[in-house]
């Protein structure tokens, strides 16, 4: 009777959409939590859950058109997110090392994997396809490296650049193998593929960022439109890849590489993309992959154990050899070598994508799918463990922005909010600073104490402003503590709250000009800077902050001798990193000065950072080089607290009038 019920259960999978979707949601919720409890990645739980409920398990769900559709969407989103983890800018730092490691971690697995699979009876094309799975890798342990504070170390820039190279090459191998299997690998294919792939890649990596920047500038205030644009871009680019006869996953990956240039890593938009992908689309794909696995083959077909064992061994060995060889060539310690191995050994995104495509066209059988799943399970467990074990022995990189009193400038970021039209950009900057330090955002609104009582309308407006700030911070997953206050003056209220709440920095907005009645940038800002004993960032953002293409820091010779100069450079470096923008320094030497002899050798900068030294009028030289999407950073004077910018005179205001579309930050660091 039990066997009859089981047979009936397996032969009649659930068809009703509501319980089907409910079961999938239950898997998404429970499986990762259970496996993380036993210190295994959640990805493993989702795949195994797909095995259990799939047609080769209990038969509760059928791998029908709906599952395949959602799985395909998840597959493209998985590759898109893999592209978001990689940036072309990573190739600029340690480019030679990234190229060497990228080629090594591609060629060694290709050679070793092809030989190993052919040794157990695979034909050439399936063997090459499986070897390309060994060559690619997913940066599964990247969050571990981030928590350890080694993201900006030399080994990390090498790994990130190498990932871009090996993943693209592996996906190209997949495209060629698929065409060869279909019998279409002709001279005409190569004559069409190579030019079309070059043009396609150029349009994606060059044209898409420009299209996206235009769209965000035009419609960037609509958060829903931004997210929809990103999704539409993903599927348009993926479909275009199919039109030129390459796999859509290649287009999805390139779309991620292109789009990541436009979206700051810590922005609410990036958080939404990662949240939707990690909690909905990608789990659908992982469950659908698990439904392909037939665990009975392990017992019915002894060769399955051989295939799985060979694939696991080849994957581990083919990733350790290039990490060890490249590490020795670069003179890295064993700890760094193991981190390279740990980050590059994980097989998930590209591997699952490639093996799914190959299985769908019957290039590989279920034995290979099972072996791939076994390889994924082993490498996904090994990668975070190896990275954590040896990564903690690497000295963390220098903390980017520091202040003598409170440590990191982003520990407690105080940002006064008063105008809904300018609140968003101020908050975005404050969120970047706070999130980079895992600190707290302190939005502040002050009601002035007058002879009459505070009106209910004013209190309502205060609550609305603080609620908006809190909502934006929560969207970016940032700790936030809104502060409403009644005080006799704005500047005194801000200074008092900064001291009471132990703020690490104050972020203020500036309109870009002053009236005759105002002293320089206005009495309120002057008094805030005068009273403050923490850094003050006076900011002006005519365009959304995420449109920043270059962080441009300009300074005079005299400013280089100030104790705050290095802090300004560190701030510029941090902003360039978080905004994924380039960094440029402009040293303006006075016409009649001897300051041209000053050197910047004691300041740590990325090796390709342009440092331009010019002689002449400060405003004229800066204005000549500014571009629309620049973020200009100027250093406020340290010696005199009675005036904010005594060294530059009215330079910031003059520059602002000449370039009304250029964003500006004037940074004041107390002694």
CSV table of C-alpha atoms in Angstrom, one decimal, residues 211-545:
chain,number,residue,atom,x,y,z
A,211,UNK,CA,22.9,55.1,-22.4
A,212,UNK,CA,22.4,54.3,-18.7
A,213,UNK,CA,24.0,57.6,-17.5
A,214,UNK,CA,21.7,59.5,-19.8
A,215,UNK,CA,18.6,57.6,-18.6
A,216,UNK,CA,19.6,58.0,-14.9
A,217,UNK,CA,20.1,61.8,-15.4
A,218,UNK,CA,16.8,62.1,-17.2
A,219,UNK,CA,14.7,59.8,-15.0
A,220,UNK,CA,16.9,59.0,-12.1
A,221,UNK,CA,14.5,60.5,-9.5
A,222,UNK,CA,12.1,57.6,-10.2
A,223,UNK,CA,13.4,54.6,-8.2
A,224,UNK,CA,11.0,52.2,-9.9
A,225,UNK,CA,12.1,53.4,-13.4
A,226,UNK,CA,15.8,52.9,-12.5
A,227,UNK,CA,15.2,49.3,-11.4
A,228,UNK,CA,13.0,48.5,-14.4
A,229,UNK,CA,15.6,50.0,-16.8
A,230,UNK,CA,18.3,47.7,-15.3
A,231,UNK,CA,16.0,44.6,-15.8
A,232,UNK,CA,15.1,45.7,-19.3
A,233,UNK,CA,18.8,46.2,-20.1
A,234,UNK,CA,19.6,42.7,-18.9
A,235,UNK,CA,17.1,41.0,-21.1
A,236,UNK,CA,17.6,43.2,-24.2
A,237,UNK,CA,21.4,42.5,-24.1
A,238,UNK,CA,20.8,38.8,-23.5
A,239,UNK,CA,18.5,38.5,-26.4
A,240,UNK,CA,20.9,40.5,-28.6
A,241,UNK,CA,23.6,37.9,-27.8
A,242,UNK,CA,21.2,35.2,-29.0
A,243,UNK,CA,20.7,37.1,-32.3
A,244,UNK,CA,24.5,37.0,-33.0
A,245,UNK,CA,24.5,33.2,-32.2
A,246,UNK,CA,26.2,33.2,-28.8
A,247,UNK,CA,24.7,32.1,-25.5
A,248,UNK,CA,22.5,34.7,-23.8
A,249,UNK,CA,24.4,34.2,-20.5
A,250,UNK,CA,27.4,35.9,-22.1
A,251,UNK,CA,25.3,38.9,-22.8
A,252,UNK,CA,24.0,38.8,-19.2
A,253,UNK,CA,27.5,38.8,-17.8
A,254,UNK,CA,28.7,41.7,-20.0
A,255,UNK,CA,25.6,43.6,-19.1
A,256,UNK,CA,26.5,43.3,-15.4
A,257,UNK,CA,30.1,44.4,-16.2
A,258,UNK,CA,28.8,47.5,-18.0
A,259,UNK,CA,26.0,48.4,-15.6
A,260,UNK,CA,28.2,48.1,-12.5
A,261,UNK,CA,30.0,51.2,-13.7
A,262,UNK,CA,26.9,53.3,-13.1
A,263,UNK,CA,25.6,52.0,-9.8
A,264,UNK,CA,27.6,52.6,-6.6
A,265,UNK,CA,28.1,49.4,-4.6
A,266,UNK,CA,26.5,50.8,-1.5
A,267,UNK,CA,23.5,52.5,-3.2
A,268,UNK,CA,19.9,51.6,-2.7
A,269,UNK,CA,19.5,50.6,-6.4
A,270,UNK,CA,22.4,48.1,-6.1
A,271,UNK,CA,20.8,46.8,-2.8
A,272,UNK,CA,17.5,46.3,-4.6
A,273,UNK,CA,19.1,44.4,-7.5
A,274,UNK,CA,21.1,42.1,-5.1
A,275,UNK,CA,18.1,41.6,-2.9
A,276,UNK,CA,15.7,40.7,-5.7
A,277,UNK,CA,18.3,38.5,-7.3
A,278,UNK,CA,19.5,36.7,-4.2
A,279,UNK,CA,16.0,36.1,-2.7
A,280,UNK,CA,13.9,35.4,-5.7
A,281,UNK,CA,15.4,34.9,-9.2
A,282,UNK,CA,18.6,33.0,-8.4
A,283,UNK,CA,16.9,30.6,-5.9
A,284,UNK,CA,14.5,29.7,-8.7
A,285,UNK,CA,17.4,28.7,-10.9
A,286,UNK,CA,19.2,26.8,-8.2
A,287,UNK,CA,16.0,24.8,-7.4
A,288,UNK,CA,15.5,24.1,-11.1
A,289,UNK,CA,19.1,22.8,-11.4
A,290,UNK,CA,18.6,20.5,-8.5
A,291,UNK,CA,15.5,19.1,-10.2
A,292,UNK,CA,17.8,17.9,-13.1
A,293,UNK,CA,19.8,15.7,-10.7
A,294,UNK,CA,19.0,12.0,-10.5
A,295,UNK,CA,20.5,10.7,-7.2
A,296,UNK,CA,19.5,7.1,-8.2
A,297,UNK,CA,22.2,7.1,-10.9
A,298,UNK,CA,24.9,7.1,-8.1
A,299,UNK,CA,23.6,3.7,-7.1
A,300,UNK,CA,22.4,2.4,-10.5
A,301,UNK,CA,25.5,3.4,-12.4
A,302,UNK,CA,28.8,2.9,-10.7
A,303,UNK,CA,30.5,5.1,-13.3
A,304,UNK,CA,28.7,8.1,-11.7
A,305,UNK,CA,31.0,7.9,-8.7
A,306,UNK,CA,34.0,7.8,-11.0
A,307,UNK,CA,32.8,10.9,-12.9
A,308,UNK,CA,32.0,12.8,-9.8
A,309,UNK,CA,35.4,11.9,-8.2
A,310,UNK,CA,37.3,12.9,-11.3
A,311,UNK,CA,35.5,16.2,-11.6
A,312,UNK,CA,35.9,17.2,-8.0
A,313,UNK,CA,39.6,16.3,-8.0
A,314,UNK,CA,40.2,18.1,-11.3
A,315,UNK,CA,38.4,21.2,-10.2
A,316,UNK,CA,40.4,21.5,-6.9
A,317,UNK,CA,43.7,20.7,-8.5
A,318,UNK,CA,43.3,22.9,-11.6
A,319,UNK,CA,42.6,25.9,-9.4
A,320,UNK,CA,45.3,25.3,-6.8
A,321,UNK,CA,48.1,24.9,-9.4
A,322,UNK,CA,47.6,28.4,-11.1
A,323,UNK,CA,47.1,30.1,-7.7
A,324,UNK,CA,50.3,28.5,-6.4
A,325,UNK,CA,52.3,29.2,-9.5
A,326,UNK,CA,51.1,32.8,-9.9
A,327,UNK,CA,51.6,33.5,-6.2
A,328,UNK,CA,55.2,32.3,-6.3
A,329,UNK,CA,55.8,34.4,-9.5
A,330,UNK,CA,54.4,37.5,-7.8
A,331,UNK,CA,56.3,36.8,-4.6
A,332,UNK,CA,53.2,36.4,-2.5
A,333,UNK,CA,53.1,34.6,0.9
A,334,UNK,CA,51.4,31.3,1.3
A,335,UNK,CA,48.5,33.0,3.0
A,336,UNK,CA,47.8,35.1,0.0
A,337,UNK,CA,48.2,32.1,-2.3
A,338,UNK,CA,45.5,30.2,-0.3
A,339,UNK,CA,43.2,33.2,-0.5
A,340,UNK,CA,43.7,33.2,-4.3
A,341,UNK,CA,42.9,29.5,-4.3
A,342,UNK,CA,39.9,29.9,-2.0
A,343,UNK,CA,38.3,32.7,-4.0
A,344,UNK,CA,38.9,31.1,-7.4
A,345,UNK,CA,37.9,27.5,-6.6
A,346,UNK,CA,34.1,28.1,-6.1
A,347,UNK,CA,32.0,26.8,-8.9
A,348,UNK,CA,28.5,28.1,-9.1
A,349,UNK,CA,27.3,30.8,-11.5
A,350,UNK,CA,29.2,30.1,-14.8
A,351,UNK,CA,29.4,26.4,-14.1
A,352,UNK,CA,25.7,26.0,-13.5
A,353,UNK,CA,25.0,28.1,-16.5
A,354,UNK,CA,27.3,26.2,-18.8
A,355,UNK,CA,26.3,22.7,-17.7
A,356,UNK,CA,22.6,23.6,-18.0
A,357,UNK,CA,23.0,24.8,-21.6
A,358,UNK,CA,25.0,21.7,-22.4
A,359,UNK,CA,22.4,19.4,-20.9
A,360,UNK,CA,19.6,21.1,-22.7
A,361,UNK,CA,21.2,20.5,-26.1
A,362,UNK,CA,22.2,16.9,-25.0
A,363,UNK,CA,25.9,17.5,-25.2
A,364,UNK,CA,26.3,16.0,-21.7
A,365,UNK,CA,24.3,13.4,-19.9
A,366,UNK,CA,22.8,13.2,-16.4
A,367,UNK,CA,26.1,11.6,-15.1
A,368,UNK,CA,27.9,14.9,-15.9
A,369,UNK,CA,25.1,16.9,-14.3
A,370,UNK,CA,25.4,14.9,-11.2
A,371,UNK,CA,29.2,15.2,-11.2
A,372,UNK,CA,28.8,18.9,-11.6
A,373,UNK,CA,26.5,19.2,-8.7
A,374,UNK,CA,29.0,17.2,-6.6
A,375,UNK,CA,31.8,19.5,-7.7
A,376,UNK,CA,29.7,22.5,-6.8
A,377,UNK,CA,28.9,21.1,-3.4
A,378,UNK,CA,32.5,20.5,-2.5
A,379,UNK,CA,33.9,23.8,-3.9
A,380,UNK,CA,31.1,25.9,-2.4
A,381,UNK,CA,32.0,24.4,1.0
A,382,UNK,CA,35.7,24.7,0.5
A,383,UNK,CA,35.8,28.3,-0.9
A,384,UNK,CA,34.4,30.2,2.1
A,385,UNK,CA,36.3,28.0,4.6
A,386,UNK,CA,39.7,28.4,2.8
A,387,UNK,CA,39.2,32.1,2.3
A,388,UNK,CA,38.3,32.7,6.0
A,389,UNK,CA,41.0,30.4,7.4
A,390,UNK,CA,43.9,32.0,5.5
A,391,UNK,CA,42.4,35.5,4.9
A,392,UNK,CA,42.4,36.3,8.5
A,393,UNK,CA,46.2,35.9,8.5
A,394,UNK,CA,46.6,38.6,5.9
A,395,UNK,CA,47.1,42.1,7.3
A,396,UNK,CA,44.0,44.1,6.5
A,397,UNK,CA,44.4,47.0,4.1
A,398,UNK,CA,44.7,50.5,5.5
A,399,UNK,CA,41.4,52.0,6.5
A,400,UNK,CA,40.6,54.6,4.0
A,401,UNK,CA,39.2,57.6,5.9
A,402,UNK,CA,40.2,58.3,9.5
A,403,UNK,CA,39.9,61.0,12.0
A,404,UNK,CA,41.9,61.3,15.2
A,405,UNK,CA,38.9,61.4,17.5
A,406,UNK,CA,36.4,58.8,16.4
A,407,UNK,CA,38.3,56.5,14.0
A,408,UNK,CA,36.4,56.1,10.7
A,409,UNK,CA,34.7,59.2,9.3
A,410,UNK,CA,31.7,57.1,8.6
A,411,UNK,CA,31.1,55.8,12.1
A,412,UNK,CA,28.3,58.3,12.9
A,413,UNK,CA,27.4,60.6,10.0
A,414,UNK,CA,25.2,63.6,10.9
A,415,UNK,CA,23.3,65.1,8.0
A,416,UNK,CA,20.9,68.0,8.6
A,417,UNK,CA,17.8,67.7,6.4
A,418,UNK,CA,15.6,70.6,5.7
A,419,UNK,CA,14.7,70.6,2.0
A,420,UNK,CA,13.0,67.6,0.3
A,421,UNK,CA,14.4,68.6,-3.1
A,422,UNK,CA,18.0,68.5,-1.9
A,423,UNK,CA,17.7,65.8,0.8
A,424,UNK,CA,18.2,62.8,-1.4
A,425,UNK,CA,21.8,63.6,-2.6
A,426,UNK,CA,22.9,64.6,0.8
A,427,UNK,CA,21.6,61.4,2.2
A,428,UNK,CA,23.2,59.3,-0.6
A,429,UNK,CA,26.6,60.8,0.3
A,430,UNK,CA,26.0,60.3,4.0
A,431,UNK,CA,24.9,56.7,3.4
A,432,UNK,CA,28.0,55.9,1.3
A,433,UNK,CA,30.2,57.1,4.2
A,434,UNK,CA,28.2,55.3,6.9
A,435,UNK,CA,27.8,52.1,5.0
A,436,UNK,CA,31.5,51.9,4.0
A,437,UNK,CA,32.3,52.0,7.8
A,438,UNK,CA,29.2,49.9,8.8
A,439,UNK,CA,28.3,53.0,10.8
A,440,UNK,CA,25.1,54.9,11.7
A,441,UNK,CA,23.3,57.6,9.8
A,442,UNK,CA,22.1,60.5,11.9
A,443,UNK,CA,19.5,62.5,9.9
A,444,UNK,CA,18.7,65.7,11.8
A,445,UNK,CA,16.0,68.3,11.5
A,446,UNK,CA,15.8,71.4,13.7
A,447,UNK,CA,12.8,73.5,14.5
A,448,UNK,CA,13.7,77.0,15.6
A,449,UNK,CA,12.5,78.1,19.0
A,450,UNK,CA,10.5,81.3,18.7
A,451,UNK,CA,8.3,83.4,21.0
A,452,UNK,CA,5.2,81.4,19.9
A,453,UNK,CA,4.8,77.7,20.3
A,454,UNK,CA,5.8,75.3,17.5
A,455,UNK,CA,2.9,74.8,15.2
A,456,UNK,CA,1.5,71.3,14.4
A,457,UNK,CA,2.3,71.9,10.7
A,458,UNK,CA,6.0,72.4,11.5
A,459,UNK,CA,6.1,69.3,13.6
A,460,UNK,CA,4.3,67.3,10.9
A,461,UNK,CA,6.8,68.5,8.3
A,462,UNK,CA,9.7,67.6,10.6
A,463,UNK,CA,8.4,64.1,11.0
A,464,UNK,CA,7.9,63.7,7.2
A,465,UNK,CA,11.5,64.8,6.5
A,466,UNK,CA,12.9,62.4,9.0
A,467,UNK,CA,10.7,59.6,7.9
A,468,UNK,CA,11.8,60.1,4.3
A,469,UNK,CA,15.4,60.0,5.4
A,470,UNK,CA,14.8,56.9,7.5
A,471,UNK,CA,13.1,55.2,4.5
A,472,UNK,CA,16.0,56.0,2.2
A,473,UNK,CA,18.5,54.6,4.8
A,474,UNK,CA,16.6,51.4,5.3
A,475,UNK,CA,16.4,50.9,1.5
A,476,UNK,CA,20.2,51.0,1.5
A,477,UNK,CA,20.4,48.6,4.6
A,478,UNK,CA,22.1,51.3,6.7
A,479,UNK,CA,21.7,51.8,10.4
A,480,UNK,CA,19.8,55.0,11.0
A,481,UNK,CA,18.8,57.1,14.1
A,482,UNK,CA,16.6,60.1,13.1
A,483,UNK,CA,16.8,63.1,15.3
A,484,UNK,CA,14.2,65.8,15.7
A,485,UNK,CA,15.2,68.8,17.8
A,486,UNK,CA,14.0,72.3,18.8
A,487,UNK,CA,16.8,74.8,19.3
A,488,UNK,CA,17.4,78.6,19.3
A,489,UNK,CA,19.5,78.5,16.1
A,490,UNK,CA,20.3,76.1,13.4
A,491,UNK,CA,24.1,76.2,13.8
A,492,UNK,CA,24.0,75.8,17.6
A,493,UNK,CA,21.6,72.9,17.3
A,494,UNK,CA,23.8,71.1,14.8
A,495,UNK,CA,26.9,71.6,16.9
A,496,UNK,CA,25.2,70.5,20.0
A,497,UNK,CA,23.7,67.4,18.5
A,498,UNK,CA,27.1,66.5,16.9
A,499,UNK,CA,28.7,66.6,20.3
A,500,UNK,CA,25.9,64.9,22.2
A,501,UNK,CA,25.6,62.0,19.6
A,502,UNK,CA,29.4,61.8,19.1
A,503,UNK,CA,29.1,62.4,15.4
A,504,UNK,CA,32.2,61.6,13.3
A,505,UNK,CA,31.4,64.0,10.4
A,506,UNK,CA,28.7,66.5,9.5
A,507,UNK,CA,27.4,66.7,5.9
A,508,UNK,CA,25.8,70.0,4.9
A,509,UNK,CA,24.2,71.2,1.8
A,510,UNK,CA,25.3,74.4,-0.1
A,511,UNK,CA,23.4,76.4,-2.7
A,512,UNK,CA,26.5,77.4,-4.6
A,513,UNK,CA,26.5,81.1,-4.1
A,514,UNK,CA,26.3,83.8,-1.4
A,515,UNK,CA,24.4,87.0,-1.0
A,516,UNK,CA,25.8,90.3,0.2
A,517,UNK,CA,24.4,89.7,3.6
A,518,UNK,CA,26.0,86.3,4.0
A,519,UNK,CA,29.6,85.8,4.9
A,520,UNK,CA,31.2,83.6,2.2
A,521,UNK,CA,28.9,80.5,2.0
A,522,UNK,CA,26.3,81.9,4.4
A,523,UNK,CA,26.3,82.5,8.1
A,524,UNK,CA,24.8,79.2,9.1
A,525,UNK,CA,27.6,77.1,7.4
A,526,UNK,CA,30.3,79.4,8.6
A,527,UNK,CA,29.1,79.0,12.2
A,528,UNK,CA,28.7,75.3,11.9
A,529,UNK,CA,32.3,75.0,10.8
A,530,UNK,CA,33.5,77.4,13.4
A,531,UNK,CA,31.7,75.5,16.2
A,532,UNK,CA,32.5,72.0,15.0
A,533,UNK,CA,35.3,69.7,16.3
A,534,UNK,CA,34.6,67.0,13.7
A,535,UNK,CA,35.0,67.1,9.9
A,536,UNK,CA,32.4,69.1,8.0
A,537,UNK,CA,31.7,68.3,4.3
A,538,UNK,CA,30.0,71.3,2.6
A,539,UNK,CA,28.4,69.7,-0.5
A,540,UNK,CA,26.6,70.8,-3.6
A,541,UNK,CA,25.0,68.2,-6.0
A,542,UNK,CA,23.1,69.6,-9.0
A,543,UNK,CA,22.9,66.0,-10.4
A,544,UNK,CA,22.4,62.7,-8.6
A,545,UNK,CA,25.6,61.5,-6.9
